[in-house]
mmCIF file of N, CA and C in Angstrom:
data_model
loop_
_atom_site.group_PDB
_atom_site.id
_atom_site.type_symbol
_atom_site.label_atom_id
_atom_site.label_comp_id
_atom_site.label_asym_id
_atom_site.label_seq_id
_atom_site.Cartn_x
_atom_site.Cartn_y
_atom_site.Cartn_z
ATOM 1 N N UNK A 1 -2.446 23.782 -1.140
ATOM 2 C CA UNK A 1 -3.837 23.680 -1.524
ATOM 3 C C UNK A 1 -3.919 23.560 -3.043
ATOM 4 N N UNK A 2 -4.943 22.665 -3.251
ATOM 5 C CA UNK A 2 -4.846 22.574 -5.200
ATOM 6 C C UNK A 2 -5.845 23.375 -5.347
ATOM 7 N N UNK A 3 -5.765 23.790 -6.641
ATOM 8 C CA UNK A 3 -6.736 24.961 -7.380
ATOM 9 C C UNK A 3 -7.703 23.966 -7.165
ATOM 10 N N UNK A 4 -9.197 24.969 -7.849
ATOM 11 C CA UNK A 4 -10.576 24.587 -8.465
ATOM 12 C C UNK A 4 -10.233 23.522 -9.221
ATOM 13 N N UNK A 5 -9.475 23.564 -10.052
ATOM 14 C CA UNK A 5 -9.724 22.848 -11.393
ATOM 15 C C UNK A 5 -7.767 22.171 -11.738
ATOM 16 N N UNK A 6 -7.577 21.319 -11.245
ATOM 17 C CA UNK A 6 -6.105 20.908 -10.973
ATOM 18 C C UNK A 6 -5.854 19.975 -12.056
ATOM 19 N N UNK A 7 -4.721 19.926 -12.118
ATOM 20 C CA UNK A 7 -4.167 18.971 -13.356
ATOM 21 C C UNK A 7 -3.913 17.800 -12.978
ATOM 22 N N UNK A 8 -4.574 17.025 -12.930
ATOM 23 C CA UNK A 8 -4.148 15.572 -12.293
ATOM 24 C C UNK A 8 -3.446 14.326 -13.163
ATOM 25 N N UNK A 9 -2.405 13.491 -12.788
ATOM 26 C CA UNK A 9 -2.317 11.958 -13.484
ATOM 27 C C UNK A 9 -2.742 11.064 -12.379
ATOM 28 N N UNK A 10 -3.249 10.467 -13.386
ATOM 29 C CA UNK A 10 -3.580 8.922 -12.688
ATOM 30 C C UNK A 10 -2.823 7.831 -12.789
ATOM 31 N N UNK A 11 -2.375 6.793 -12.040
ATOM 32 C CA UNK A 11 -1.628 5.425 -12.504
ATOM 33 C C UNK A 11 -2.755 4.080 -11.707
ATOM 34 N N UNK A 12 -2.942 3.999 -12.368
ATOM 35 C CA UNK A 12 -4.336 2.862 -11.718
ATOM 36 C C UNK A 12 -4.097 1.367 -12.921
ATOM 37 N N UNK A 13 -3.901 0.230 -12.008
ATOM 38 C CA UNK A 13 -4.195 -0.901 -12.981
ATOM 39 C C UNK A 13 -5.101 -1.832 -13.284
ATOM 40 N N UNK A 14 -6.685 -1.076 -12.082
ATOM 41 C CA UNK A 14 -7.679 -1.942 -13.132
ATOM 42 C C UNK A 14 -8.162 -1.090 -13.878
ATOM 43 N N UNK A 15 -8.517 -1.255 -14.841
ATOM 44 C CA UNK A 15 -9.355 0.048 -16.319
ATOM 45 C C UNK A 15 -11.356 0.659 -15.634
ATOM 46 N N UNK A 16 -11.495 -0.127 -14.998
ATOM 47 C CA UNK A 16 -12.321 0.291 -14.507
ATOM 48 C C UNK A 16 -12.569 1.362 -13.233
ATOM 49 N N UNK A 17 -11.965 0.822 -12.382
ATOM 50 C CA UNK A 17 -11.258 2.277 -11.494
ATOM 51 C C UNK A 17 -10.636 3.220 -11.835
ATOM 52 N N UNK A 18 -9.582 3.070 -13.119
ATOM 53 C CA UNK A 18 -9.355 4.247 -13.799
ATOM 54 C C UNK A 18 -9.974 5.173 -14.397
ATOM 55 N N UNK A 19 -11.195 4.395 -15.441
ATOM 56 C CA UNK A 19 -11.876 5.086 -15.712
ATOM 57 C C UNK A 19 -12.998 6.097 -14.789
ATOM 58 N N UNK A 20 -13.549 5.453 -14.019
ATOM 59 C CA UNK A 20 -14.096 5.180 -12.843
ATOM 60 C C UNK A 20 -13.733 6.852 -12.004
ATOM 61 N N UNK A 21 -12.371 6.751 -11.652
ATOM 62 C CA UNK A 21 -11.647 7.964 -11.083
ATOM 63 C C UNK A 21 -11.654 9.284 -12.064
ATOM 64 N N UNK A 22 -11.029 8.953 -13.427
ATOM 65 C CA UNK A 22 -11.313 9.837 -13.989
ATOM 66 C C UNK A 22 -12.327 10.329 -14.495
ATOM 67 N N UNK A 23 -13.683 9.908 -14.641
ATOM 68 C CA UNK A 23 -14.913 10.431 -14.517
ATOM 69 C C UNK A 23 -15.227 11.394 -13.952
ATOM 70 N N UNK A 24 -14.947 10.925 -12.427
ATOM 71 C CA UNK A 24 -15.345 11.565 -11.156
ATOM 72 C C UNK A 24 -15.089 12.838 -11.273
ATOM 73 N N UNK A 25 -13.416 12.862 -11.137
ATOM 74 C CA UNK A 25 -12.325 14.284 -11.286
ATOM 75 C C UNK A 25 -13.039 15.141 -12.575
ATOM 76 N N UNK A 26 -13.136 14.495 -13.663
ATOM 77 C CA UNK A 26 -13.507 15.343 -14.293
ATOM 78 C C UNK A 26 -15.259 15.903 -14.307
ATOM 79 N N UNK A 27 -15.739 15.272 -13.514
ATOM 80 C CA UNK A 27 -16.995 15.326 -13.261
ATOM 81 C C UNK A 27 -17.487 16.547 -12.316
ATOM 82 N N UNK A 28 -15.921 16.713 -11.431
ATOM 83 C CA UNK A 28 -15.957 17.738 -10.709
ATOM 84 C C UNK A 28 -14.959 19.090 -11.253
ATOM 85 N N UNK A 29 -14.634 18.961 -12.533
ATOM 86 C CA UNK A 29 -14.205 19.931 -13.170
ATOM 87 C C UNK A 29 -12.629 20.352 -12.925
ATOM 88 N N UNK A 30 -11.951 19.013 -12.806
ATOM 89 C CA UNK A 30 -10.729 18.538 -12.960
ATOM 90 C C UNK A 30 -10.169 18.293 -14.311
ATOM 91 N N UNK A 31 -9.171 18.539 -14.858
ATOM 92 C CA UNK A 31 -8.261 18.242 -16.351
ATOM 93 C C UNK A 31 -7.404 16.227 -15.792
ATOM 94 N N UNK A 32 -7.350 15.855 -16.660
ATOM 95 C CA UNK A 32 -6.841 14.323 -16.405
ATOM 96 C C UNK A 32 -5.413 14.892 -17.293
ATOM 97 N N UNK A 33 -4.354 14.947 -17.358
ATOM 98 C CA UNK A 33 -3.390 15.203 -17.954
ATOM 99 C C UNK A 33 -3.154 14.167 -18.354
ATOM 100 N N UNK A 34 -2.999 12.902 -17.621
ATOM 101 C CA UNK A 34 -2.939 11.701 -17.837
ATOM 102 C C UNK A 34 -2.553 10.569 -17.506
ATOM 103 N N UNK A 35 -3.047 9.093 -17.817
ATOM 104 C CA UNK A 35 -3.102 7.931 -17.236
ATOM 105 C C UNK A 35 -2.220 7.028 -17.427
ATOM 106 N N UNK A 36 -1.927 6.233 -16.828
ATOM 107 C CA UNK A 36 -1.420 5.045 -17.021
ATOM 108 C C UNK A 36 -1.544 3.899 -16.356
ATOM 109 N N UNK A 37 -1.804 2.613 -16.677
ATOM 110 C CA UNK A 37 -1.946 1.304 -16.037
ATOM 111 C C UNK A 37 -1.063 0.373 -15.182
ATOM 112 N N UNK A 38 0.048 1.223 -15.373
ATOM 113 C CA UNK A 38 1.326 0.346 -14.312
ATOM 114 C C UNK A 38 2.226 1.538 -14.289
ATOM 115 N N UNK A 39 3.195 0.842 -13.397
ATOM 116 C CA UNK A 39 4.425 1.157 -12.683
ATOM 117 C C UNK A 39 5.336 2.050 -14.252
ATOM 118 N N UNK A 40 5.827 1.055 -15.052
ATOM 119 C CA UNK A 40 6.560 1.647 -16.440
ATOM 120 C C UNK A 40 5.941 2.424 -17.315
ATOM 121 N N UNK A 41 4.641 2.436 -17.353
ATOM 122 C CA UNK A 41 3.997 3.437 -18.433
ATOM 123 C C UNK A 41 4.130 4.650 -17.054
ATOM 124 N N UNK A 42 4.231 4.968 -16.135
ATOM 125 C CA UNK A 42 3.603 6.049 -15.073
ATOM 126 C C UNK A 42 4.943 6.438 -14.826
ATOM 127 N N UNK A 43 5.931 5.646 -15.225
ATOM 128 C CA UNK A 43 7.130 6.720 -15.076
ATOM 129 C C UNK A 43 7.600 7.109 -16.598
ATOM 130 N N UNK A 44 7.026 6.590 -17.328
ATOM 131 C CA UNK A 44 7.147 7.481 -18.632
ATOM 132 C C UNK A 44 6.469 8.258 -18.815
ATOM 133 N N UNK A 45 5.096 8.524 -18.410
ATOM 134 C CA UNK A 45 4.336 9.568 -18.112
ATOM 135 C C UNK A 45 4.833 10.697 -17.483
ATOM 136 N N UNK A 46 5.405 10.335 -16.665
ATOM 137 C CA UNK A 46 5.926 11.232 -15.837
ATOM 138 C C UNK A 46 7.051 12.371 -16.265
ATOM 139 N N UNK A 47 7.684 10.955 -16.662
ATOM 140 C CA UNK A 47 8.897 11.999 -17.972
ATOM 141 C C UNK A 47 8.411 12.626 -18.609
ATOM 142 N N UNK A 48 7.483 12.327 -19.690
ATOM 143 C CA UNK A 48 7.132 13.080 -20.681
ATOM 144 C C UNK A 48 6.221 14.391 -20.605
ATOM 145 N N UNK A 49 5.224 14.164 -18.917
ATOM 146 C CA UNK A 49 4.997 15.792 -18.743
ATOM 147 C C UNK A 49 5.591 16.443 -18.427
ATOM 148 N N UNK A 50 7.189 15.930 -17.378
ATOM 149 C CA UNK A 50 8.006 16.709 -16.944
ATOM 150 C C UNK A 50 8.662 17.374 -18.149
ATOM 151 N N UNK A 51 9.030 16.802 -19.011
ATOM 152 C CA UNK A 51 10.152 17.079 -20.481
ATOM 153 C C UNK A 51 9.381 18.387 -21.234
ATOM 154 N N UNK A 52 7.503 18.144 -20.899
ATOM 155 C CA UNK A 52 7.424 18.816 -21.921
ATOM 156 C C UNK A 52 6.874 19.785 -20.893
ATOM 157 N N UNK A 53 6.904 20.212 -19.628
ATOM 158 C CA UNK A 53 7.130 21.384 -18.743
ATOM 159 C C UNK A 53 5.170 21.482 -18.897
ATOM 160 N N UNK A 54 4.632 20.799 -18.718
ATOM 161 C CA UNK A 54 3.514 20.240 -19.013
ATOM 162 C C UNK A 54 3.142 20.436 -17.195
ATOM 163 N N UNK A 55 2.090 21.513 -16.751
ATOM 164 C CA UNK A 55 1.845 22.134 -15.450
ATOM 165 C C UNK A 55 1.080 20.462 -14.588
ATOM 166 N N UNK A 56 1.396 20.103 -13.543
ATOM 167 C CA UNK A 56 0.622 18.986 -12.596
ATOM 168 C C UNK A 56 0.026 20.153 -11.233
ATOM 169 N N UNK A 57 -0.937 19.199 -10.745
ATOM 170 C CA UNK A 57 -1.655 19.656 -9.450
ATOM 171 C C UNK A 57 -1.459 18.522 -8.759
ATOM 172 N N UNK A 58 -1.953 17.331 -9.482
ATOM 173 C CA UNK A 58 -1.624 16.275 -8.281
ATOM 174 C C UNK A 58 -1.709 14.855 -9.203
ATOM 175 N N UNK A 59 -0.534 14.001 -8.333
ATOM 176 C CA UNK A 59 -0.620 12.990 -8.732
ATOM 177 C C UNK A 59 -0.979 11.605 -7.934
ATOM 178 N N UNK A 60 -2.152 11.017 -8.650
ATOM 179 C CA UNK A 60 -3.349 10.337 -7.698
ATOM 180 C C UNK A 60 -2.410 8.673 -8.351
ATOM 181 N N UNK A 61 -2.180 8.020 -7.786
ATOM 182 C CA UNK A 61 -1.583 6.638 -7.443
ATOM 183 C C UNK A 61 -2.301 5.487 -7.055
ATOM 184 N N UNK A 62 -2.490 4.340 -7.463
ATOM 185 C CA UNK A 62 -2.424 3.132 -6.762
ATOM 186 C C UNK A 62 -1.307 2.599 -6.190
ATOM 187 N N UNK A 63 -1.629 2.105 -4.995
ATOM 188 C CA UNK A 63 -0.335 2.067 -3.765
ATOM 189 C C UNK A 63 -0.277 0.722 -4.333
ATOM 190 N N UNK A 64 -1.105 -0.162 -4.500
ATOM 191 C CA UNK A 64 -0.618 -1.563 -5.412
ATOM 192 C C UNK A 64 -0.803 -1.932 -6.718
ATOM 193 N N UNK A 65 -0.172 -1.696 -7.297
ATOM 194 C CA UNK A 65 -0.314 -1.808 -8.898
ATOM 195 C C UNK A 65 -0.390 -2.964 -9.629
ATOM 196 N N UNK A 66 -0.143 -3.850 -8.484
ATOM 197 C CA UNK A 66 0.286 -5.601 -8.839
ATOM 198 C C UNK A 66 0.080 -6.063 -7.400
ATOM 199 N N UNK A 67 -0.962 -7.068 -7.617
ATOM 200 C CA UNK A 67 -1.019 -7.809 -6.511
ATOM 201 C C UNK A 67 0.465 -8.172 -5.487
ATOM 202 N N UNK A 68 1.233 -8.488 -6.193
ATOM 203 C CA UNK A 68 2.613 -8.809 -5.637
ATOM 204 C C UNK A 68 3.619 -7.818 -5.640
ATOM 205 N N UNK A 69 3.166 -6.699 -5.632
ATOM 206 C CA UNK A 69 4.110 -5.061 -5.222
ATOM 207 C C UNK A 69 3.866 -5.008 -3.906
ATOM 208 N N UNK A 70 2.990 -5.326 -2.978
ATOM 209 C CA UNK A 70 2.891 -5.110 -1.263
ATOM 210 C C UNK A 70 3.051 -3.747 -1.280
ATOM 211 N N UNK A 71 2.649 -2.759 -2.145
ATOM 212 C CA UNK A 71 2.631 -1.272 -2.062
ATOM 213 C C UNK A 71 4.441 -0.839 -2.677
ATOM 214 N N UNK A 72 5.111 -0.753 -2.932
ATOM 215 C CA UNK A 72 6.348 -1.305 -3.373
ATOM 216 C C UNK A 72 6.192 0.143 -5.078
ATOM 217 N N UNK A 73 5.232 -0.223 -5.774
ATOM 218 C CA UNK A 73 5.302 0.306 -6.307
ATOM 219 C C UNK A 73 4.856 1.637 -6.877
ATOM 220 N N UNK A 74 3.373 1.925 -5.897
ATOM 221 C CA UNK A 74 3.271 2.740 -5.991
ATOM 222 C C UNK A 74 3.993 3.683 -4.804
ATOM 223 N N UNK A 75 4.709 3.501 -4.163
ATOM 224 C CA UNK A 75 5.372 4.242 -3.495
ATOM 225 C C UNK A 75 6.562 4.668 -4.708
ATOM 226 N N UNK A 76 7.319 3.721 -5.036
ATOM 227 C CA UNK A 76 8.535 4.302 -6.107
ATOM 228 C C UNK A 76 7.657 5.609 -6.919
ATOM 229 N N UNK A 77 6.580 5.058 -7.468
ATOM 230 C CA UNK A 77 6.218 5.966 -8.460
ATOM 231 C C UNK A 77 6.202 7.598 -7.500
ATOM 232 N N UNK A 78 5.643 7.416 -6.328
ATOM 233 C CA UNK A 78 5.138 8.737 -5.452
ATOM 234 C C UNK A 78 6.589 8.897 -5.604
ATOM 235 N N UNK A 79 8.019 8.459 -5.212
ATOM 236 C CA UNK A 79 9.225 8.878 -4.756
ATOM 237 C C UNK A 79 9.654 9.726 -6.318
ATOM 238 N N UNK A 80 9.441 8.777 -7.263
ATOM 239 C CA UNK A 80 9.698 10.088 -8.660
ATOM 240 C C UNK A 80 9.224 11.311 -9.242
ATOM 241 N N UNK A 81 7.708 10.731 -8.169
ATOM 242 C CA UNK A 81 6.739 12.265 -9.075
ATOM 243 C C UNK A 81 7.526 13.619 -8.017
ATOM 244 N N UNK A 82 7.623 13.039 -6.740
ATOM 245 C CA UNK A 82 8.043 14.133 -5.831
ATOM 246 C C UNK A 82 9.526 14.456 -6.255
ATOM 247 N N UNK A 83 10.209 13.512 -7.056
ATOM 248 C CA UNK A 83 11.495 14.411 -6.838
ATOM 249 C C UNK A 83 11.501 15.223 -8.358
ATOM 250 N N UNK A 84 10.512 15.063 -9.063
ATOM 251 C CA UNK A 84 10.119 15.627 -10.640
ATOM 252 C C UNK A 84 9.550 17.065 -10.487
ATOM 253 N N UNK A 85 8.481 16.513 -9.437
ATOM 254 C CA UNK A 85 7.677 17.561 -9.273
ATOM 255 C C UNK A 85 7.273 17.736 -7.727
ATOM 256 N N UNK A 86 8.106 18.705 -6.989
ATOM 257 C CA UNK A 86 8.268 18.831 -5.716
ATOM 258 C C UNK A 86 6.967 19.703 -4.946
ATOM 259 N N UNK A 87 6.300 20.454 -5.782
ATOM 260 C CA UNK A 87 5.430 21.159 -5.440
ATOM 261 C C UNK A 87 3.924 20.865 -5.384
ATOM 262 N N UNK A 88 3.979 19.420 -6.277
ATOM 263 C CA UNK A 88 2.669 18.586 -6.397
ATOM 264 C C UNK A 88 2.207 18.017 -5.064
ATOM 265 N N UNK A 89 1.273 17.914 -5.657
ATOM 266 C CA UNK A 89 0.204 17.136 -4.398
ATOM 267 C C UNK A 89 0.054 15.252 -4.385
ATOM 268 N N UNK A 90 0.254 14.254 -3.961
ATOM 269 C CA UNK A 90 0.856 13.108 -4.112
ATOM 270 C C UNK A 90 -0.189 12.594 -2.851
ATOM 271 N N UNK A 91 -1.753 11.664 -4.087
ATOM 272 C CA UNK A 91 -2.155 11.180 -3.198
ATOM 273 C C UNK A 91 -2.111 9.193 -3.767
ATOM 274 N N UNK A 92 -1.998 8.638 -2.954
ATOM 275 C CA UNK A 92 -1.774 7.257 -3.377
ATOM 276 C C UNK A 92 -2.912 6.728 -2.619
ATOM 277 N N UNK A 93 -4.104 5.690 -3.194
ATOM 278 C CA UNK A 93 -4.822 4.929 -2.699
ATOM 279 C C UNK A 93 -4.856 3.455 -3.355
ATOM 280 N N UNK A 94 -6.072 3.214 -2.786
ATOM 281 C CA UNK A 94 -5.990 1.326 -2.077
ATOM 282 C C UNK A 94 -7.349 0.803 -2.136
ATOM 283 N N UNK A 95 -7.871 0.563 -2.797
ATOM 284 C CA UNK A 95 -9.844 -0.057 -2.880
ATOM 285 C C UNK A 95 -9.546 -0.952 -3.888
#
C-alpha cells in the first residue's frame, strides 16, 4: 500500500501528459521526485535517485515511449526500477 503522500517518478514522452500527470499527483498531495521524457533520461533518473538513496513510492511509466517501442520500453524501464527498487509500486500506462 503507498502512503498519503508517496514519492513518485514519472517517465512520460508527451510534455503535456507529463505535465498533465504531475499536476494531478501533486494536486492530490503527492511529491514528483522526478521526470523524464524517454527511455535514457528514466534510467538515469533512476540511477541517480537510487545513488543518492533518495526514498520512491512509486514509479508511474509510459508503456510506449515511442511509437515504435510496441511497449518494449516501458517495460525495460519497469524491469530496472524493480530490480533498483524492489519494494516500489510500478504502475505503467497507455492513453
Amino acid at each position: 500500500m503507498c502512503p498519503e503522500r508517496a514519492k513518485v517518478i514519472i517517465v512520460e514522452d508527451n510534455p503535456k501528459k507529463l505535465e498533465m500527470l504531475a499536476e494531478f499527483l501533486i494536486s492530490k498531495g503527492h511529491q514528483i521526485i522526478g521526470t523524464a521524457p524517454d527511455k535514457k533520461n528514466g534510467l538515469a533518473l533512476i540511477e541517480e535517485i537510487k545513488e543518492g538513496n533518495q526514498p520512491v513510492d512509486v514509479c508511474l511509466f509510459d508503456a510506449h515511449l515511442t511509437e515504435r517501442s510496441n511497449g518494449e520500453e516501458g517495460k525495460e524501464l519497469a524491469e530496472v526500477a524493480r530490480e533498483k527498487f524492489p519494494e516500489v509500486k510500478i504502475i505503467s500506462i497507455s492513453c
